[in-house]
Coordinates of C-alpha atoms in Angstrom, one line a residue:
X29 CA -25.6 0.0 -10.7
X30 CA -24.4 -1.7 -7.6
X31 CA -26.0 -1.7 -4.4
X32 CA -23.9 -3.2 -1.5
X33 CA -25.4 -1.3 1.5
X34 CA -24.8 -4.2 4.2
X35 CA -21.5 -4.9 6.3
X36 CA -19.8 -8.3 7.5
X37 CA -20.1 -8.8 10.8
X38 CA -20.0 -12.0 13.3
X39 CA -19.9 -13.9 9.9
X40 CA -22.8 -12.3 8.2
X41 CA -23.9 -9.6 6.5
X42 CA -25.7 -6.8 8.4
X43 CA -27.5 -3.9 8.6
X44 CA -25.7 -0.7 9.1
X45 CA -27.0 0.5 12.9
X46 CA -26.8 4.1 11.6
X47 CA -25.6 4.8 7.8
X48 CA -25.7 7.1 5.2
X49 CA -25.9 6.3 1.2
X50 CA -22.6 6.7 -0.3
X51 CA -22.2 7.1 -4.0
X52 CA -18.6 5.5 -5.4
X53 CA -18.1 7.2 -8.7
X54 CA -16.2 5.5 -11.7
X55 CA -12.9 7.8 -12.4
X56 CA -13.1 6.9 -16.3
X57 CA -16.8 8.1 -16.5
X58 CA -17.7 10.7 -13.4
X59 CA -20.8 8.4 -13.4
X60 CA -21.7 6.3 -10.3
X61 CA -20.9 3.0 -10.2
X62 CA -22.1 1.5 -6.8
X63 CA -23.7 2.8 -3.9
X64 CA -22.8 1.4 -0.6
X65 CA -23.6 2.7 2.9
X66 CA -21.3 4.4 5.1
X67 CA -21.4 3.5 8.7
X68 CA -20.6 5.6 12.4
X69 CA -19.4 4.4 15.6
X70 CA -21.8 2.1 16.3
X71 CA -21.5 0.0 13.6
X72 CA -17.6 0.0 14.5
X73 CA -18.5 -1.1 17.9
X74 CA -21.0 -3.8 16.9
X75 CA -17.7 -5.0 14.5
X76 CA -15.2 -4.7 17.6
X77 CA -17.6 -6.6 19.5
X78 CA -17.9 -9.5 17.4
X79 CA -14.1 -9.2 17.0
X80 CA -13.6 -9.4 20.8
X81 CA -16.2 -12.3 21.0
X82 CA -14.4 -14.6 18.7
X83 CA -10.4 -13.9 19.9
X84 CA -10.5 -16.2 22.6
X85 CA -11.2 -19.5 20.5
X86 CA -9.6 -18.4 17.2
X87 CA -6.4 -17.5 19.0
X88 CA -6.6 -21.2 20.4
X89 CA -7.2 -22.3 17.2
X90 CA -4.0 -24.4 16.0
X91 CA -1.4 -22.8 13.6
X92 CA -2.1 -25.3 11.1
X93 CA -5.6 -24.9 11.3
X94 CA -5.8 -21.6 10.7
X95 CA -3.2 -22.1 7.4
X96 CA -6.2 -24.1 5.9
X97 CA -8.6 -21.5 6.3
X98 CA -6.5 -18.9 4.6
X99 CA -5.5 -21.6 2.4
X100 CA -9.1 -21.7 1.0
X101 CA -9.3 -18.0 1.1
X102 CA -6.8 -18.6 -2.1
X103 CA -9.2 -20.9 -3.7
X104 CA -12.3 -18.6 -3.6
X105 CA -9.9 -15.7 -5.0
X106 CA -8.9 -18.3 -7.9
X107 CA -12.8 -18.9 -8.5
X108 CA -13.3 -15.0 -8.9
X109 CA -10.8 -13.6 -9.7
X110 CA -12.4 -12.2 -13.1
X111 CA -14.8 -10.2 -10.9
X112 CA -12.1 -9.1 -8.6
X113 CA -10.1 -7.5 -11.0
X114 CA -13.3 -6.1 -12.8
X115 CA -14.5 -4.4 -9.4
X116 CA -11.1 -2.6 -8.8
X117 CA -10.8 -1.2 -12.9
X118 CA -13.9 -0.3 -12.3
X119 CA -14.0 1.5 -9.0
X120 CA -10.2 3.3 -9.0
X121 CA -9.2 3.5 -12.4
X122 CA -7.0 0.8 -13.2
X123 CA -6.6 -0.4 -16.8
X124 CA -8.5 -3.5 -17.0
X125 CA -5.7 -5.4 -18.2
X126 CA -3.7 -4.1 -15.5
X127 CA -6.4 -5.2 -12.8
X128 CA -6.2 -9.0 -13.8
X129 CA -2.2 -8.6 -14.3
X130 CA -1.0 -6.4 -10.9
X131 CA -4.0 -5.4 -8.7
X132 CA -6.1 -8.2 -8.2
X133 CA -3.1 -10.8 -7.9
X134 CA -1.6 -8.8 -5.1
X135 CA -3.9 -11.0 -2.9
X136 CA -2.4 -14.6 -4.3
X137 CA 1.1 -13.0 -4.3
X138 CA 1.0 -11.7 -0.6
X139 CA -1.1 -15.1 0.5
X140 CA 1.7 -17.3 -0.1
X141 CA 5.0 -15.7 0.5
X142 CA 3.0 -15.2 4.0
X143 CA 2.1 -19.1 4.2
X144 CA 5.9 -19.9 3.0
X145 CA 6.8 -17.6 6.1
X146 CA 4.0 -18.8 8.3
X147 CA 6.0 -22.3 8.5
X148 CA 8.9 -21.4 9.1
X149 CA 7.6 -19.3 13.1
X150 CA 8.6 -20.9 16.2
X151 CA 5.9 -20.2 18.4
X152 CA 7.4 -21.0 21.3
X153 CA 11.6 -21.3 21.3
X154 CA 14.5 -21.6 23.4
X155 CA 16.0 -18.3 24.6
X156 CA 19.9 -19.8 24.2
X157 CA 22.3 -22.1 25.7
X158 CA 23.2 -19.6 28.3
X159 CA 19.5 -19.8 30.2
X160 CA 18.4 -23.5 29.2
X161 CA 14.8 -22.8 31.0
X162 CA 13.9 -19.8 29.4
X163 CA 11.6 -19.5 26.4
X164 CA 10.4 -17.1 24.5
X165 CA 6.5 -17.2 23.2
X166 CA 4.6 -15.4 20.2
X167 CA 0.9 -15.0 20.9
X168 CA -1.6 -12.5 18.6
X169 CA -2.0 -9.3 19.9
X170 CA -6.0 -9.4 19.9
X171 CA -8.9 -7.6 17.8
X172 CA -7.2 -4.9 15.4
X173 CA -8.2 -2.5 12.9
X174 CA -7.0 -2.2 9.7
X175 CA -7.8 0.6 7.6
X176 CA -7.1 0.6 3.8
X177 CA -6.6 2.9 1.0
X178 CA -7.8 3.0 -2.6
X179 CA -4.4 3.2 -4.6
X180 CA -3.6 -0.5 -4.2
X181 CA -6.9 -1.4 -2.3
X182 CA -6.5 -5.5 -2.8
X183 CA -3.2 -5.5 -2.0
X184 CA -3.1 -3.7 1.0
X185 CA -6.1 -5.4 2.3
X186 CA -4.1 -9.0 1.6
X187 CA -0.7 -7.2 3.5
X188 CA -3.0 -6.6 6.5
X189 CA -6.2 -9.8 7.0
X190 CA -3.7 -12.7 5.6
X191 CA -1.3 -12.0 8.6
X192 CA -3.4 -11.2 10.7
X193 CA -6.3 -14.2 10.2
X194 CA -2.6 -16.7 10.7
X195 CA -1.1 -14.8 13.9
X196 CA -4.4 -15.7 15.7
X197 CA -5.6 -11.8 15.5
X198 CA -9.4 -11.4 14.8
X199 CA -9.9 -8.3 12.8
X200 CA -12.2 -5.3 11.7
X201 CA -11.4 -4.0 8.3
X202 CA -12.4 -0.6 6.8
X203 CA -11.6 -0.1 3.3
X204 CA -11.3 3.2 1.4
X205 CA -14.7 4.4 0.7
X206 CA -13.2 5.3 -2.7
X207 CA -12.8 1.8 -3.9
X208 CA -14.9 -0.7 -1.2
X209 CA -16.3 -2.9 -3.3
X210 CA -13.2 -5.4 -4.0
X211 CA -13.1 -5.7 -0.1
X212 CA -16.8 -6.5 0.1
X213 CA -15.9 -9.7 -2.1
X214 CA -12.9 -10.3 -0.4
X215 CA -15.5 -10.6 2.7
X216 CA -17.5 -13.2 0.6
X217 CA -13.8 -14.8 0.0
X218 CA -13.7 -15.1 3.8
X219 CA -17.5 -16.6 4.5
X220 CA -17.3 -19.2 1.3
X221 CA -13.7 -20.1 3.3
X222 CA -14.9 -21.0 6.6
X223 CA -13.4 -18.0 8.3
X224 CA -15.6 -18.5 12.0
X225 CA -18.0 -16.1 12.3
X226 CA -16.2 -12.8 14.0
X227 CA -13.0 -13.8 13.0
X228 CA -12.9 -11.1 9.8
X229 CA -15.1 -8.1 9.8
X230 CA -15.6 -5.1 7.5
X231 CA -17.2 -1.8 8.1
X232 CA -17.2 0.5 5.3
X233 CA -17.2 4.1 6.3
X234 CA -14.8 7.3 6.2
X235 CA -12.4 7.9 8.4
X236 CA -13.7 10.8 11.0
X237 CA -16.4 7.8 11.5
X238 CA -15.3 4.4 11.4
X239 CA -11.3 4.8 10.7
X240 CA -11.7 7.4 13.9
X241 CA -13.8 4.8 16.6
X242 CA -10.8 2.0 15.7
X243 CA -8.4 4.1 16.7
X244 CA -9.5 5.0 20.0
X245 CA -11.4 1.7 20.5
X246 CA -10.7 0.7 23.9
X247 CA -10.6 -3.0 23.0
X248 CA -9.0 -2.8 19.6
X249 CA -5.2 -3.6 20.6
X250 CA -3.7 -2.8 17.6
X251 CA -4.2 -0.3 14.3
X252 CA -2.8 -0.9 11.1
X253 CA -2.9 2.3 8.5
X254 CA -1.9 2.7 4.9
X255 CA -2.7 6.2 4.1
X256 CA -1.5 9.8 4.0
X257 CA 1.2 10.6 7.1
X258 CA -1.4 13.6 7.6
X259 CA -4.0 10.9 8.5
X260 CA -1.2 8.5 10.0
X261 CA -0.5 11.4 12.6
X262 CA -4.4 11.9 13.6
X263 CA -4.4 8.0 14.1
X264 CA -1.3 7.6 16.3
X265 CA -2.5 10.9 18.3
X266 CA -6.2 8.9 19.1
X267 CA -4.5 5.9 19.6
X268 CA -2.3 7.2 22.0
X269 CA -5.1 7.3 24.5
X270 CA -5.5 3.4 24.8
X271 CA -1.9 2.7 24.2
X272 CA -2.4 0.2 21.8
X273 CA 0.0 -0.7 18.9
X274 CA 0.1 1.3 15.8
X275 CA 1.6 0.6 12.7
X276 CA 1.9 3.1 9.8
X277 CA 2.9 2.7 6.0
X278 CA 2.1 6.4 4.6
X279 CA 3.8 8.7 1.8
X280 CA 6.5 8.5 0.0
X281 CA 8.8 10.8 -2.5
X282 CA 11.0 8.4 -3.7
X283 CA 14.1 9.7 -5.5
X284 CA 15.6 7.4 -8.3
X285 CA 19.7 8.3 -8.5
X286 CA 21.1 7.7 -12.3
X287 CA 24.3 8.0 -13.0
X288 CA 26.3 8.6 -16.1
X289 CA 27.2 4.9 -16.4
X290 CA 23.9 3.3 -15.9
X291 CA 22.3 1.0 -18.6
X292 CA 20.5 2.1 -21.9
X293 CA 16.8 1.4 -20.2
X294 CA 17.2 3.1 -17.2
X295 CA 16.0 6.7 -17.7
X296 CA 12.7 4.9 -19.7
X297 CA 12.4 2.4 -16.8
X298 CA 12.2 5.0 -14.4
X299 CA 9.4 7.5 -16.4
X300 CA 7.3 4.2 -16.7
X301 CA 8.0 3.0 -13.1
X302 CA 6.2 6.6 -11.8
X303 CA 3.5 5.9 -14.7
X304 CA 3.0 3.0 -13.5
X305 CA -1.1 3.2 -11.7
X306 CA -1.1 7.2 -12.8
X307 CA 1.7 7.8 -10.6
X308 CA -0.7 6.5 -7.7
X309 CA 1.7 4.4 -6.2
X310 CA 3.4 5.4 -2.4
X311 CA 6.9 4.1 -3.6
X312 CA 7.0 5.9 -7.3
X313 CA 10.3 7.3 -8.1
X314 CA 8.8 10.5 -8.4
X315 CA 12.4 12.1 -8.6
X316 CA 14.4 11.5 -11.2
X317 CA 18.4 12.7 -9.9
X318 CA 20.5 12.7 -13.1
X319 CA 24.2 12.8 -13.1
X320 CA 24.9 16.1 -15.1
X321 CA 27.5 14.6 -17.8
X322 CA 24.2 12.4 -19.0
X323 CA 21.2 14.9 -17.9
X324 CA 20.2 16.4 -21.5
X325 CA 20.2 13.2 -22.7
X326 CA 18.0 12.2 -20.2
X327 CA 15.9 14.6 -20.1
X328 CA 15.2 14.1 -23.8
X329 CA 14.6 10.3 -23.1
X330 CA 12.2 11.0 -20.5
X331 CA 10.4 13.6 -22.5
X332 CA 9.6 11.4 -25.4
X333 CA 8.6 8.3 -22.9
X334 CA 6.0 10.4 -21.4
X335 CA 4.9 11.3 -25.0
X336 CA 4.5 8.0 -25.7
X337 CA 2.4 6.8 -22.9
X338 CA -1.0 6.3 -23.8
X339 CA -4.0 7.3 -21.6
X340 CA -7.7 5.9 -22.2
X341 CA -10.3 4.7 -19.9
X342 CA -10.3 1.5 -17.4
X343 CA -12.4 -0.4 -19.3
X344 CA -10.4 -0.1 -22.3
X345 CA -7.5 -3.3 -23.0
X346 CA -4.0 -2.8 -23.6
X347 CA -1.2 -1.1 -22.4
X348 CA -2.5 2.4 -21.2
X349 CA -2.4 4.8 -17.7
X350 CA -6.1 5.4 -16.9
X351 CA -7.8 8.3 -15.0
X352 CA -6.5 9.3 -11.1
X353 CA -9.4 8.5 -8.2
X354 CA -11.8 11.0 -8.0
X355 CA -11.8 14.8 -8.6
X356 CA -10.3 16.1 -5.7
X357 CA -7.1 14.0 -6.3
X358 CA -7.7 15.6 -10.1
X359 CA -7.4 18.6 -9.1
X360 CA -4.7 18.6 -6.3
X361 CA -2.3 17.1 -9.4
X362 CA -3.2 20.1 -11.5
X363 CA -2.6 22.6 -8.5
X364 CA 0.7 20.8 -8.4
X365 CA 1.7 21.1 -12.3
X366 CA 0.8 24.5 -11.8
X367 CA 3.2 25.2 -9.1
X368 CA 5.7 23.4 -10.9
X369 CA 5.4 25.9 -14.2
X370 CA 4.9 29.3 -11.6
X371 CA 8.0 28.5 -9.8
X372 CA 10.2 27.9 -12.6
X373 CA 10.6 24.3 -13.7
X374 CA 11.5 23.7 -17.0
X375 CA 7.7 21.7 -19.0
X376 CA 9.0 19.5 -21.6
X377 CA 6.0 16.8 -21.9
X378 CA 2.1 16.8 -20.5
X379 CA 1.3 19.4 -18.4
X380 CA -2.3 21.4 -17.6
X381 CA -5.6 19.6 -18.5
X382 CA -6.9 16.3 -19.7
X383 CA -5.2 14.7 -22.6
X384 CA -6.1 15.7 -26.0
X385 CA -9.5 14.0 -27.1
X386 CA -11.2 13.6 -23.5
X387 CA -13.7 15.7 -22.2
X388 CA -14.3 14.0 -19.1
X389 CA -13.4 11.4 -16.5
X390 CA -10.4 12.4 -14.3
X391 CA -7.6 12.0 -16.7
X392 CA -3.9 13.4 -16.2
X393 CA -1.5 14.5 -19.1
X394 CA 1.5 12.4 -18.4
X395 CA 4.0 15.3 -17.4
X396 CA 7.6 15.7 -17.1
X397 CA 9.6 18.8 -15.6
X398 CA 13.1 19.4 -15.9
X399 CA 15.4 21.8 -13.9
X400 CA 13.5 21.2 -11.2
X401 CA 15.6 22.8 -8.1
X402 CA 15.6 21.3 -4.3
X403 CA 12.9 23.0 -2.7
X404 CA 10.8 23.7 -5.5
X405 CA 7.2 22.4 -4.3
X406 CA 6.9 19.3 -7.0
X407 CA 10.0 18.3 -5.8
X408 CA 9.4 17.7 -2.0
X409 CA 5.5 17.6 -1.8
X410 CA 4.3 13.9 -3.0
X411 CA 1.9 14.7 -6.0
X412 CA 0.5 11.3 -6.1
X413 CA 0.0 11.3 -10.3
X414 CA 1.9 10.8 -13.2
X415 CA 3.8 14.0 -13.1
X416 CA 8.2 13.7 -12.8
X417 CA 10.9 15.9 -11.7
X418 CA 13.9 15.6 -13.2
X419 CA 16.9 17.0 -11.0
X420 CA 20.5 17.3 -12.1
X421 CA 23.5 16.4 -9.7
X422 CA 27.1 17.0 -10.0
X423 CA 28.5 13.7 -7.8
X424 CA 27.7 10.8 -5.5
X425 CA 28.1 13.5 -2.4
X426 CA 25.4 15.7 -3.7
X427 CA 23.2 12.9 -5.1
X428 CA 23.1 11.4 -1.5
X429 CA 22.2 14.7 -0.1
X430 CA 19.2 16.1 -2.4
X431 CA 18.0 12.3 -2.2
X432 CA 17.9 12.3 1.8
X433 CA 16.7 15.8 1.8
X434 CA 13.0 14.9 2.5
X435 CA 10.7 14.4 5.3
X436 CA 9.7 10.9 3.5
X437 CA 11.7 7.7 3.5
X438 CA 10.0 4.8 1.6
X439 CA 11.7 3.6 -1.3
X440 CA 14.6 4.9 -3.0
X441 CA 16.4 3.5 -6.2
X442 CA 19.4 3.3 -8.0
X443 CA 21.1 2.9 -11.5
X444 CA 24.7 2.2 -11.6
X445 CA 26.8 -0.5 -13.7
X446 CA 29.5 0.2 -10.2
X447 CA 28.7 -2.5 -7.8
X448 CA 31.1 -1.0 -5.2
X449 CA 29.1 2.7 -5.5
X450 CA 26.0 0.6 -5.6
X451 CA 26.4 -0.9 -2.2
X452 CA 27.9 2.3 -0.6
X453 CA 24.7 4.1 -2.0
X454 CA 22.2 1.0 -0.6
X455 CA 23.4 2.1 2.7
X456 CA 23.0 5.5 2.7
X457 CA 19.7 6.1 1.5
X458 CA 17.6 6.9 4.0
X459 CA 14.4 4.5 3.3
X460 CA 13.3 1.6 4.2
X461 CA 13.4 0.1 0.8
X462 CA 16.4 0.6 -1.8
X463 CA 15.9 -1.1 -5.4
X464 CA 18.8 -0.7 -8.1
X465 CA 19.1 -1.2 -11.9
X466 CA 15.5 -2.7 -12.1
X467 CA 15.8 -5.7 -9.6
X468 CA 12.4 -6.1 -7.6
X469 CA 12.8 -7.0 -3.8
X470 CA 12.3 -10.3 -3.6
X471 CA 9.2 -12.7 -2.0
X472 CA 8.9 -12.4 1.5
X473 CA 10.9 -8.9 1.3
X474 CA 9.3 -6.6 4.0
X475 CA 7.8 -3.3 2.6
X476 CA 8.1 -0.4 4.7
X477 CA 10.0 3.1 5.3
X478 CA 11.0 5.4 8.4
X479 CA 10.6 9.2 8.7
X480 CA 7.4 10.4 7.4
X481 CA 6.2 7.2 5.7
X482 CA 6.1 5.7 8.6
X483 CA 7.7 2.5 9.8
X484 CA 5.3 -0.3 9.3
X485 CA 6.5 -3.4 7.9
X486 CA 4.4 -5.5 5.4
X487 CA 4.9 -8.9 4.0
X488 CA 6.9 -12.4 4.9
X489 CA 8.0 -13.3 8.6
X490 CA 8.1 -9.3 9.5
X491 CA 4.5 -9.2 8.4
X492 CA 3.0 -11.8 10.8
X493 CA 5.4 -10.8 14.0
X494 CA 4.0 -7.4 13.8
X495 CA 0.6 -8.9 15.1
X496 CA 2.5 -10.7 17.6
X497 CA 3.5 -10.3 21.1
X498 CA 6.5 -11.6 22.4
X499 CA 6.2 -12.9 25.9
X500 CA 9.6 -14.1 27.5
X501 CA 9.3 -17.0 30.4
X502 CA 11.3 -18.2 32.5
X503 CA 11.7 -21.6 34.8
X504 CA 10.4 -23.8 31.7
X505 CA 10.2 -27.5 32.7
X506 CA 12.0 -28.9 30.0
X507 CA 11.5 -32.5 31.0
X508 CA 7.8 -32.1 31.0
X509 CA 8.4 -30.7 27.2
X510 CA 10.8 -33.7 26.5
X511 CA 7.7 -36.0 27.5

């Protein structure tokens, strides 16, 4: 077992002021894994403090010097990668395979389409012709908190420190208490690199302690929260107090439009796209809208996808789904499928239970519903699990309308061999991100939503200027600058 009861604070690790054991239980086995410790307030404030210490110099700190200390944060993750990957299987669930092939290289991924990005920032630049001595300047906001979630742990934790650590921000991080101990090496990452001491910190802890004394830190100037929009509104209400900069990337209920026309893969694509991390995913096209000329058939498809997808442990290699989190999360997934059968929807793969051979670890049947009707709970509450509803739709018009009919607005996607309704469609979805037939936004392509998923926006140029200030001058000596 793993014991990793100290945090990282003013570049070493410390005691906990006040803590409490925390068990961090293995999904595939119900068995504890790790123990860490769980910290309050105080340790938050010992963090903040450190944070606050350290601003004014790193802040100073050159652009290009701090691109070579995130630089070598990439060359400890290459070292260790093997471990990282191991920790997050281990810890959340994720298919081992998976871990070393998605989770893990989140971090080398985000790292450099944020140093590609990094070099392209004008830190100081000329308003326009029209006011020749005017400038506008880009200077980090100050200490922040970031608080992280388990789903993706690694890569939200890369989306978050990277841009901060090259805006000149110093930062406290709090990871999920469900999956801490891939942050805990990313904190070694940081000390092998040369981060200065109180530039990066980490506090583990839950979020009434820790997550709750970074909001309404009167010296943290800016939060940044991936989570549930239930916790984003607590955070943005404490924050409030201090006024300090909030940014938010929370739920999602992504609907995924197919129409008749769309190519043989899609409907398959789409099942294993929700799959995809037991349907643990913010932006999983967790509503499948069928046009109703090609719906049976659809249906059918899907049906026999979901069949087809295996489920086995995280420790286990191959292509698999493994167990959801913890037992709460287990449970809210089979309230859902529940709810789904009691209010009508139409069962036609997984459903109640583990899968057929397991008699423990917090594994979901793959589960599809069909006929699902707008309104029905599975289709506007996010389940957060491998579980699909599949809706028909009569035309575009109506598509549109069930599609935007949600208090979310993350990702929505589209599959359609008509470029022109493809391009009508891109701008009428209400989300911050639209992918059709397949195609992946590209490197440096900003993740975010509006509405109820909040409206951060993660990754490339938009990442690092949202730990930015803009500061607009004017009477700039422009011969001086010549000189």
């Amino acid at each position: 077992m793993i014991e990793k009861r100290d945090f990282y604070i003013g570049g070493r690790w410390v005691a906990p002021v006040q803590a409490k054991d925390h068990p961090v239980i293995d999904p595939s086995t119900e068995e504890t894994c790790a123990i860490i410790s769980l910290g309050t307030a105080a340790d938050a404030d010992h963090a903040v403090a450190a944070a606050k210490a350290a601003f004014p110099a790193w802040a100073a700190t050159p652009p290009a010097e701090r691109k070579a200390v995130v630089e070598r944060i990439l060359a400890e993750y290459e070292r260790r990668k093997d471990e990282l990957a191991a920790a997050i299987s281990m810890e959340m669930g994720a298919p081992i395979d998976m871990s070393r092939d998605s989770q893990a290289p989140c971090l080398p991924w985000h790292l450099t389409n944020f140093l590609t990005a990094f070099d392209h920032i004008e830190w100081v630049r000329p308003l326009g012709p029209h006011a020749p001595n005017d400038r506008i300047a880009l200077e980090p906001i100050g200490v922040v908190g970031l608080i992280t979630p388990w789903n993706w742990p690694m890569n939200q934790i890369a989306l978050k420190v990277i841009p901060a650590l090259l805006a000149g921000c110093t930062c406290v991080l709090k990871p999920s208490e469900e999956s801490p101990l891939n942050a805990m090496i990313f904190a070694e990452f940081c000390h092998d690199a040369g981060v200065p001491p109180g530039v990066f910190n980490l506090v583990n802890g839950d979020g009434m302690g820790v997550g709750a004394r970074l909001s309404e830190h009167p010296d943290v100037e800016m939060i940044s929260f991936t989570g549930s929009t239930r916790a984003g509104r607590a955070i943005s209400k404490a924050a409030a107090e201090t006024l300090k900069r909030v940014t938010l990337e929370l739920g999602g209920k992504g609907a995924n439009l197919i129409f008749a026309d769309a190519d043989a893969n899609a409907v398959k694509r789409g099942v294993l796209h929700l799959m995809n991390n037991s349907g643990q995913s913010c932006n999983a096209p967790s509503r499948m809208l069928v046009e109703r000329s090609y719906y049976d058939q659809a249906v059918e498809i899907a049906a026999e996808v979901a069949k087809g997808v295996k489920v086995a442990p995280a420790s286990e290699h191959g292509r698999h789904i493994g167990p959801v989190v913890n037992k709460r999360q287990w449970e809210q997934i089979q309230a859902h499928i529940q709810k789904g059968i009691d209010e009508g929807a139409r069962l036609v793969a997984g459903g109640l239970g583990l899968p057929e051979g397991m008699n423990k670890g917090f594994f979901v049947r793959p589960t599809v519903f069909a006929d699902v009707t707008p309104g029905m709970t599975i289709e506007h509450e996010e389940i957060f699990g491998p579980v699909l509803s599949i809706i028909p739709f009569e035309d575009e018009e109506e598509a549109v309308r069930i599609a935007n009919d949600t208090p979310y607005g993350l990702t929505n996607y589209v599959q359609t061999q008509d470029g022109a309704r493809r391009n009508r469609l891109a701008l009428r979805l209400k989300s911050g991100m639209v992918e059709m037939n397949g195609k992946s936004r590209g490197a440096g392509s900003p993740f975010g939503g509006v509405k109820a998923s909040g409206r951060a926006r993660e990754g490339g140029h938009w990442g690092i200027e949202e730990f930015l200030e803009v500061k607009a001058i004017s009477g700039w000596d422009n011969a001086l600058a010549a000189e």
